[in-house]
Tab-separated table of C-alpha atoms (C1' of nucleotides) in Angstrom:
chain	number	residue	atom	x	y	z
A	1	MET	CA	0.000	0.000	0.000
A	2	ALA	CA	1.946	2.980	-1.261
A	3	GLN	CA	-0.730	5.522	-0.500
A	4	ASN	CA	-1.566	7.133	2.779
A	5	ASN	CA	-5.200	7.550	3.703
A	6	VAL	CA	-5.716	9.441	6.939
A	7	ARG	CA	-9.429	10.292	7.002
A	8	ASP	CA	-10.297	13.857	7.933
A	9	ARG	CA	-13.324	15.125	9.875
A	10	ALA	CA	-15.399	15.937	6.813
A	11	GLY	CA	-14.989	12.447	5.419
A	12	GLY	CA	-12.424	13.406	2.781
A	13	ALA	CA	-9.099	11.648	2.708
A	14	ILE	CA	-5.588	13.083	2.909
A	15	ASP	CA	-3.654	11.407	0.126
A	16	ASP	CA	0.042	11.712	-0.636
A	17	VAL	CA	-0.448	14.786	-2.796
A	18	ASP	CA	-2.418	16.561	-0.062
A	19	ALA	CA	0.277	15.608	2.416
A	20	ALA	CA	2.947	17.076	0.156
A	21	ILE	CA	0.925	20.276	-0.310
A	22	ILE	CA	0.456	20.636	3.437
A	23	GLU	CA	4.148	20.124	4.046
A	24	GLN	CA	5.092	22.819	1.541
A	25	LEU	CA	2.526	25.287	2.889
A	26	GLN	CA	3.760	24.699	6.430
A	27	ARG	CA	7.250	25.644	5.280
A	28	ASP	CA	6.138	28.641	3.231
A	29	ALA	CA	2.509	29.682	3.118
A	30	ARG	CA	3.281	32.246	0.411
A	31	ILE	CA	4.700	29.898	-2.178
A	32	PRO	CA	3.116	30.740	-5.565
A	33	ASN	CA	0.525	28.220	-6.688
A	34	ASN	CA	2.408	27.218	-9.837
A	35	GLN	CA	5.615	26.530	-7.900
A	36	LEU	CA	3.685	24.536	-5.350
A	37	ALA	CA	2.053	22.569	-8.151
A	38	GLU	CA	5.409	21.778	-9.706
A	39	ARG	CA	6.917	20.631	-6.401
A	40	VAL	CA	4.105	18.234	-5.658
A	41	GLY	CA	3.867	17.067	-9.271
A	42	ILE	CA	0.431	18.244	-10.389
A	43	ALA	CA	-0.998	20.949	-12.675
A	44	PRO	CA	-1.502	24.460	-11.258
A	45	SER	CA	-5.283	24.404	-11.642
A	46	THR	CA	-5.462	21.058	-9.874
A	47	CYS	CA	-3.270	22.433	-7.184
A	48	ILE	CA	-5.487	25.458	-6.619
A	49	ALA	CA	-8.480	23.137	-6.215
A	50	ARG	CA	-6.578	20.899	-3.803
A	51	VAL	CA	-5.530	23.825	-1.615
A	52	ARG	CA	-9.065	25.190	-1.587
A	53	SER	CA	-10.411	21.792	-0.657
A	54	LEU	CA	-7.959	21.483	2.226
A	55	VAL	CA	-9.089	24.863	3.527
A	56	ASP	CA	-12.796	24.075	2.989
A	57	ARG	CA	-12.484	20.749	4.767
A	58	GLY	CA	-10.858	22.448	7.734
A	59	VAL	CA	-7.529	20.660	7.396
A	60	VAL	CA	-5.698	23.914	6.741
A	61	THR	CA	-7.201	26.442	9.139
A	62	GLY	CA	-5.316	29.538	8.051
A	63	PHE	CA	-2.127	31.180	6.831
A	64	GLU	CA	-0.193	33.344	9.240
A	65	ALA	CA	3.011	35.339	9.484
A	66	ARG	CA	5.352	34.234	12.253
A	67	VAL	CA	6.685	37.239	14.164
A	68	ASP	CA	9.690	37.246	16.493
A	69	PRO	CA	8.505	38.663	19.850
A	70	ALA	CA	12.068	39.707	20.687
A	71	ALA	CA	12.115	41.929	17.599
A	72	LEU	CA	9.130	43.774	19.067
A	73	GLY	CA	10.871	44.354	22.368
A	74	LEU	CA	9.347	41.307	24.055
A	75	GLY	CA	12.564	39.475	24.819
A	76	LEU	CA	11.281	37.316	27.652
A	77	GLN	CA	8.738	34.520	27.779
A	78	ALA	CA	7.174	32.712	30.720
A	79	LEU	CA	4.885	29.781	31.387
A	80	ILE	CA	2.469	30.293	34.248
A	81	SER	CA	0.522	27.411	35.783
A	82	VAL	CA	-2.723	28.600	37.266
A	83	SER	CA	-5.028	26.738	39.650
A	84	VAL	CA	-8.589	27.967	39.800
A	85	ARG	CA	-10.581	28.037	43.054
A	86	SER	CA	-12.817	24.993	43.180
A	87	GLY	CA	-15.834	27.288	43.555
A	88	ALA	CA	-14.962	29.000	40.235
A	89	ARG	CA	-14.473	25.906	38.073
A	90	HIS	CA	-17.827	26.369	36.372
A	91	ARG	CA	-16.807	29.857	35.316
A	92	MET	CA	-13.704	28.837	33.411
A	93	ALA	CA	-15.163	29.988	30.103
A	94	GLU	CA	-15.584	33.472	31.498
A	95	PHE	CA	-12.026	33.478	32.764
A	96	SER	CA	-10.749	32.105	29.462
A	97	ALA	CA	-12.335	34.988	27.581
A	98	GLU	CA	-10.647	37.474	29.898
A	99	MET	CA	-7.228	35.892	29.451
A	100	ARG	CA	-7.628	35.816	25.709
A	101	ARG	CA	-8.081	39.564	25.706
A	102	MET	CA	-4.717	40.188	27.363
A	103	PRO	CA	-2.231	41.302	24.704
A	104	ASP	CA	0.698	39.533	26.377
A	105	VAL	CA	-0.871	36.065	26.211
A	106	LEU	CA	0.527	33.913	23.408
A	107	GLN	CA	-1.089	30.615	24.339
A	108	LEU	CA	-3.602	29.195	26.752
A	109	PHE	CA	-3.771	25.473	27.605
A	110	PHE	CA	-6.751	24.109	29.519
A	111	LEU	CA	-5.664	20.994	31.317
A	112	GLY	CA	-7.100	17.964	32.995
A	113	GLY	CA	-5.468	17.098	36.290
A	114	SER	CA	-4.422	19.166	39.251
A	115	GLU	CA	-3.355	22.246	37.346
A	116	ASP	CA	-6.212	24.018	35.650
A	117	PHE	CA	-4.411	25.834	32.907
A	118	ILE	CA	-1.097	27.074	31.667
A	119	LEU	CA	-0.496	30.481	30.156
A	120	HIS	CA	2.359	31.253	27.787
A	121	ILE	CA	3.169	34.946	27.813
A	122	ALA	CA	5.652	37.309	26.147
A	123	ALA	CA	7.120	40.174	28.167
A	124	ARG	CA	9.609	43.015	27.984
A	125	ASP	CA	11.460	42.055	31.148
A	126	SER	CA	10.978	40.298	34.467
A	127	ALA	CA	9.164	43.272	35.991
A	128	HIS	CA	6.609	42.932	33.208
A	129	VAL	CA	6.134	39.233	34.032
A	130	ARG	CA	5.754	40.010	37.723
A	131	ASP	CA	3.224	42.761	37.045
A	132	PHE	CA	1.237	40.512	34.770
A	133	VAL	CA	1.002	37.775	37.401
A	134	LEU	CA	0.188	40.165	40.228
A	135	GLU	CA	-2.363	42.287	38.394
A	136	HIS	CA	-4.132	39.772	36.219
A	137	LEU	CA	-3.765	36.493	38.110
A	138	SER	CA	-2.959	36.761	41.821
A	139	ALA	CA	-5.464	39.549	42.234
A	140	HIS	CA	-8.152	37.681	40.331
A	141	PRO	CA	-11.038	36.276	42.411
A	142	PHE	CA	-11.081	32.968	40.486
A	143	VAL	CA	-7.383	32.222	40.968
A	144	ALA	CA	-6.245	29.977	43.821
A	145	SER	CA	-2.511	29.875	43.039
A	146	THR	CA	0.086	30.360	40.318
A	147	ARG	CA	3.539	29.085	39.524
A	148	THR	CA	5.750	30.984	37.066
A	149	SER	CA	8.639	29.513	35.070
A	150	MET	CA	10.855	31.509	32.741
A	151	VAL	CA	11.242	30.085	29.229
A	152	PHE	CA	14.885	29.849	28.190
A	153	GLU	CA	14.190	28.399	24.795
A	154	HIS	CA	11.050	27.743	22.807
A	155	VAL	CA	10.855	25.416	19.826
A	156	SER	CA	7.631	25.312	17.844
A	157	ARG	CA	7.028	22.893	14.996
A	158	ALA	CA	4.211	22.334	12.553
A	159	VAL	CA	2.235	19.151	13.051
A	160	THR	CA	3.590	16.203	11.047
A	161	ILE	CA	1.303	14.141	8.858
A	162	PRO	CA	1.088	10.659	10.384
B	1	MET	CA	3.651	61.577	19.935
B	2	ALA	CA	1.307	59.815	17.538
B	3	GLN	CA	3.873	57.397	16.218
B	4	ASN	CA	5.069	54.169	17.717
B	5	ASN	CA	8.776	53.422	17.674
B	6	VAL	CA	9.624	50.005	19.025
B	7	ARG	CA	13.252	49.395	18.027
B	8	ASP	CA	14.038	45.982	16.629
B	9	ARG	CA	17.206	43.929	16.957
B	10	ALA	CA	18.762	45.126	13.712
B	11	GLY	CA	18.398	48.751	14.731
B	12	GLY	CA	15.437	49.470	12.462
B	13	ALA	CA	12.242	50.843	13.923
B	14	ILE	CA	8.705	49.479	13.751
B	15	ASP	CA	6.503	52.417	12.815
B	16	ASP	CA	2.723	52.484	12.562
B	17	VAL	CA	2.725	51.289	8.963
B	18	ASP	CA	4.949	48.325	9.815
B	19	ALA	CA	2.689	47.519	12.747
B	20	ALA	CA	-0.377	47.593	10.490
B	21	ILE	CA	1.362	45.350	7.941
B	22	ILE	CA	2.345	42.871	10.636
B	23	GLU	CA	-1.175	42.772	11.983
B	24	GLN	CA	-2.650	42.054	8.560
B	25	LEU	CA	-0.073	39.368	7.790
B	26	GLN	CA	-0.723	37.687	11.129
B	27	ARG	CA	-4.396	37.482	10.204
B	28	ASP	CA	-3.794	36.287	6.658
B	29	ALA	CA	-0.299	35.671	5.375
B	30	ARG	CA	-1.628	35.157	1.848
B	31	ILE	CA	-3.289	38.542	1.426
B	32	PRO	CA	-2.356	39.931	-2.040
B	33	ASN	CA	0.242	42.661	-1.888
B	34	ASN	CA	-1.993	45.257	-3.521
B	35	GLN	CA	-4.816	44.608	-1.050
B	36	LEU	CA	-2.390	44.767	1.840
B	37	ALA	CA	-1.058	48.065	0.486
B	38	GLU	CA	-4.543	49.509	0.252
B	39	ARG	CA	-5.461	48.445	3.795
B	40	VAL	CA	-2.406	50.042	5.334
B	41	GLY	CA	-2.631	53.109	3.112
B	42	ILE	CA	0.520	52.923	0.980
B	43	ALA	CA	1.384	52.134	-2.660
B	44	PRO	CA	1.882	48.470	-3.658
B	45	SER	CA	5.508	49.024	-4.553
B	46	THR	CA	6.170	50.593	-1.168
B	47	CYS	CA	4.347	47.777	0.511
B	48	ILE	CA	6.464	45.123	-1.133
B	49	ALA	CA	9.588	46.894	0.106
B	50	ARG	CA	8.208	47.178	3.648
B	51	VAL	CA	7.329	43.508	3.819
B	52	ARG	CA	10.758	42.526	2.516
B	53	SER	CA	12.400	44.779	5.041
B	54	LEU	CA	10.420	43.226	7.894
B	55	VAL	CA	11.547	39.782	6.766
B	56	ASP	CA	15.165	40.886	6.229
B	57	ARG	CA	15.315	42.490	9.663
B	58	GLY	CA	14.037	39.295	11.259
B	59	VAL	CA	10.807	40.815	12.552
B	60	VAL	CA	8.711	38.517	10.397
B	61	THR	CA	10.384	35.109	10.557
B	62	GLY	CA	8.171	33.222	8.145
B	63	PHE	CA	4.768	32.505	6.668
B	64	GLU	CA	3.122	29.240	7.574
B	65	ALA	CA	-0.088	27.319	7.067
B	66	ARG	CA	-1.926	26.431	10.269
B	67	VAL	CA	-3.074	22.802	10.179
B	68	ASP	CA	-5.687	21.246	12.461
B	69	PRO	CA	-4.073	18.195	14.085
B	70	ALA	CA	-7.525	16.660	14.654
B	71	ALA	CA	-8.136	16.705	10.891
B	72	LEU	CA	-5.031	14.523	10.528
B	73	GLY	CA	-6.295	11.999	13.039
B	74	LEU	CA	-4.408	13.522	15.964
B	75	GLY	CA	-7.393	14.379	18.110
B	76	LEU	CA	-5.609	14.480	21.442
B	77	GLN	CA	-2.959	16.791	22.840
B	78	ALA	CA	-0.899	16.570	25.986
B	79	LEU	CA	1.614	18.629	27.922
B	80	ILE	CA	4.387	16.622	29.536
B	81	SER	CA	6.658	18.129	32.186
B	82	VAL	CA	10.028	16.447	32.179
B	83	SER	CA	12.732	16.634	34.836
B	84	VAL	CA	16.203	15.730	33.709
B	85	ARG	CA	18.643	13.827	35.946
B	86	SER	CA	21.010	16.282	37.526
B	87	GLY	CA	23.930	14.396	36.012
B	88	ALA	CA	22.510	14.946	32.515
B	89	ARG	CA	21.854	18.689	32.713
B	90	HIS	CA	24.895	19.510	30.616
B	91	ARG	CA	23.574	17.298	27.844
B	92	MET	CA	20.272	19.094	27.406
B	93	ALA	CA	21.200	20.233	23.891
B	94	GLU	CA	21.654	16.631	22.845
B	95	PHE	CA	18.315	15.701	24.369
B	96	SER	CA	16.641	18.697	22.750
B	97	ALA	CA	17.812	17.584	19.324
B	98	GLU	CA	16.356	14.127	19.926
B	99	MET	CA	12.990	15.492	21.009
B	100	ARG	CA	12.850	17.800	18.035
B	101	ARG	CA	13.123	14.810	15.744
B	102	MET	CA	10.002	13.155	17.166
B	103	PRO	CA	7.097	13.750	14.772
B	104	ASP	CA	4.539	14.014	17.583
B	105	VAL	CA	6.230	16.968	19.281
B	106	LEU	CA	4.542	20.303	18.552
B	107	GLN	CA	6.437	22.466	21.010
B	108	LEU	CA	9.338	22.281	23.390
B	109	PHE	CA	9.800	24.767	26.264
B	110	PHE	CA	13.108	24.863	28.163
B	111	LEU	CA	12.432	26.236	31.589
B	112	GLY	CA	14.241	27.727	34.524
B	113	GLY	CA	13.149	26.376	37.879
B	114	SER	CA	12.465	22.883	39.131
B	115	GLU	CA	10.976	21.492	35.950
B	116	ASP	CA	13.457	21.227	33.148
B	117	PHE	CA	11.194	21.346	30.162
B	118	ILE	CA	7.686	20.918	28.918
B	119	LEU	CA	6.703	19.064	25.770
B	120	HIS	CA	3.505	19.714	23.862
B	121	ILE	CA	2.532	16.693	21.799
B	122	ALA	CA	-0.283	15.672	19.439
B	123	ALA	CA	-1.559	12.100	19.527
B	124	ARG	CA	-4.182	9.790	18.057
B	125	ASP	CA	-5.498	8.591	21.412
B	126	SER	CA	-4.462	8.046	24.989
B	127	ALA	CA	-2.585	4.867	24.151
B	128	HIS	CA	-0.454	6.909	21.797
B	129	VAL	CA	0.305	9.402	24.572
B	130	ARG	CA	1.184	6.605	26.971
B	131	ASP	CA	3.459	4.927	24.433
B	132	PHE	CA	5.185	8.195	23.690
B	133	VAL	CA	5.930	8.817	27.348
B	134	LEU	CA	7.055	5.256	28.040
B	135	GLU	CA	9.191	4.786	24.964
B	136	HIS	CA	10.736	8.187	24.485
B	137	LEU	CA	10.800	9.677	27.982
B	138	SER	CA	10.539	7.204	30.868
B	139	ALA	CA	12.946	4.829	29.179
B	140	HIS	CA	15.412	7.607	28.396
B	141	PRO	CA	18.632	7.637	30.472
B	142	PHE	CA	18.534	11.451	30.896
B	143	VAL	CA	14.999	11.566	32.273
B	144	ALA	CA	14.382	11.609	36.039
B	145	SER	CA	10.598	11.957	36.016
B	146	THR	CA	7.616	13.058	33.943
B	147	ARG	CA	4.123	14.375	34.578
B	148	THR	CA	1.514	14.223	31.838
B	149	SER	CA	-1.578	16.462	31.547
B	150	MET	CA	-4.180	16.160	28.849
B	151	VAL	CA	-5.005	19.356	26.969
B	152	PHE	CA	-8.751	19.992	26.837
B	153	GLU	CA	-8.493	23.211	24.907
B	154	HIS	CA	-5.644	25.081	23.271
B	155	VAL	CA	-5.777	28.742	22.286
B	156	SER	CA	-2.874	30.182	20.307
B	157	ARG	CA	-2.574	33.845	19.428
B	158	ALA	CA	-0.121	35.909	17.408
B	159	VAL	CA	2.069	38.249	19.408
B	160	THR	CA	0.618	41.760	19.784
B	161	ILE	CA	2.675	44.812	18.925
B	162	PRO	CA	3.282	46.705	22.181
C	1	DC	C1'	11.925	56.526	1.541
C	2	DA	C1'	7.720	56.692	-1.483
C	3	DT	C1'	5.595	56.574	-5.964
C	4	DG	C1'	3.630	55.380	-10.735
C	5	DA	C1'	3.864	53.005	-14.928
C	6	DA	C1'	5.231	49.168	-17.657
C	7	DA	C1'	7.002	44.498	-18.109
C	8	DA	C1'	7.038	39.947	-16.241
C	9	DG	C1'	4.767	36.641	-14.069
C	10	DT	C1'	0.698	34.403	-11.767
C	11	DC	C1'	-4.086	33.197	-11.021
C	12	DT	C1'	-8.332	31.299	-12.280
C	13	DA	C1'	-12.299	29.717	-14.882
C	14	DA	C1'	-14.005	27.080	-18.479
C	15	DA	C1'	-13.989	23.302	-21.631
C	16	DG	C1'	-12.551	18.810	-22.613
C	17	DG	C1'	-10.365	14.120	-21.391
D	1	DC	C1'	-10.360	13.945	-10.943
D	2	DC	C1'	-6.849	15.909	-14.111
D	3	DT	C1'	-5.006	18.993	-17.932
D	4	DT	C1'	-4.652	22.856	-21.190
D	5	DT	C1'	-5.485	27.388	-22.606
D	6	DA	C1'	-6.188	32.226	-22.592
D	7	DG	C1'	-7.650	36.529	-20.534
D	8	DA	C1'	-7.537	39.158	-16.223
D	9	DC	C1'	-5.148	40.406	-12.489
D	10	DT	C1'	-0.856	40.841	-9.494
D	11	DT	C1'	3.746	41.420	-8.572
D	12	DT	C1'	7.968	43.591	-9.180
D	13	DT	C1'	11.522	46.562	-11.037
D	14	DC	C1'	13.282	50.941	-11.896
D	15	DA	C1'	13.544	55.738	-12.908
D	16	DT	C1'	12.107	59.785	-10.671
D	17	DG	C1'	10.224	63.117	-6.917
DNA sequence: CATGAAAAGTCTAAAGG
DNA sequence: CCTTTAGACTTTTCATG
């Protein structure tokens, strides 16, 4: 069986050509359609239809520019584990919406287990991290406790096709 | 002072037009250059030069397609905190390179503090998570201990210009 | 640095296999 | 589902303010 066939949510299948398209677009979302077509070995018009189908089926969810936070003066990153008061567990959605509005928040992970969620933030310096935790977390009525760890290095990779 | 002037690493400055360009490209990296130019209020030829400059200065580090792991059959995500044996601390770089090669790893955070790093992985199901931890972490000579938390929800946001 | 105009290249739809 | 073709649209370069 030379061909992959991971089924997607919409019932379509990801074949080898789709996989190759995805891999190229993960590397460079701005590759011209005709170059992309040539690299994956199909005609440009077929390629355009394939890319559209991947987007329509929800496999490719968007195309975004990666920006270096350090280049914007945000040279520090931190992970903050937050435990929510047991009485406030049912209001997590509310809290989530608040956190999402904070400009410093890069990622938000809602977890099962003892910790309730982890925030990934970008900051100018350690005073900025401290202020963020004190003002937006420690002082928050839903928050039971926090634990902050500085990020020394962050590696992020696109998901690999199984 | 109506104009922003965050200095970047290369000594250039991010002015309001650059900030507007970055914001648009974070939303949609594939926006046509002439549309982008119109939205930020400059000529297409100027816009092309601005975008190139942002890339050359390392402010914009790339353009990538976002892919839904669930659409590829990876419906589960986990965060795994890993503590490294004290004797192996000086070989973290080696370990990092190994982890980066694993196809299931989405992100890798190197931390200061008691935990040494956190892995963010995508998996088919809980058996896949368990196998990953057992085979690649617990069995690894550098690893002292691990703690796995399932991710119920993951929100990821582009960095905001300060 | 920014611009406009012209050349080079790319996108896309339609028709046919 | 793929390919070819041809017209429309975009990108890009470069000379000039």
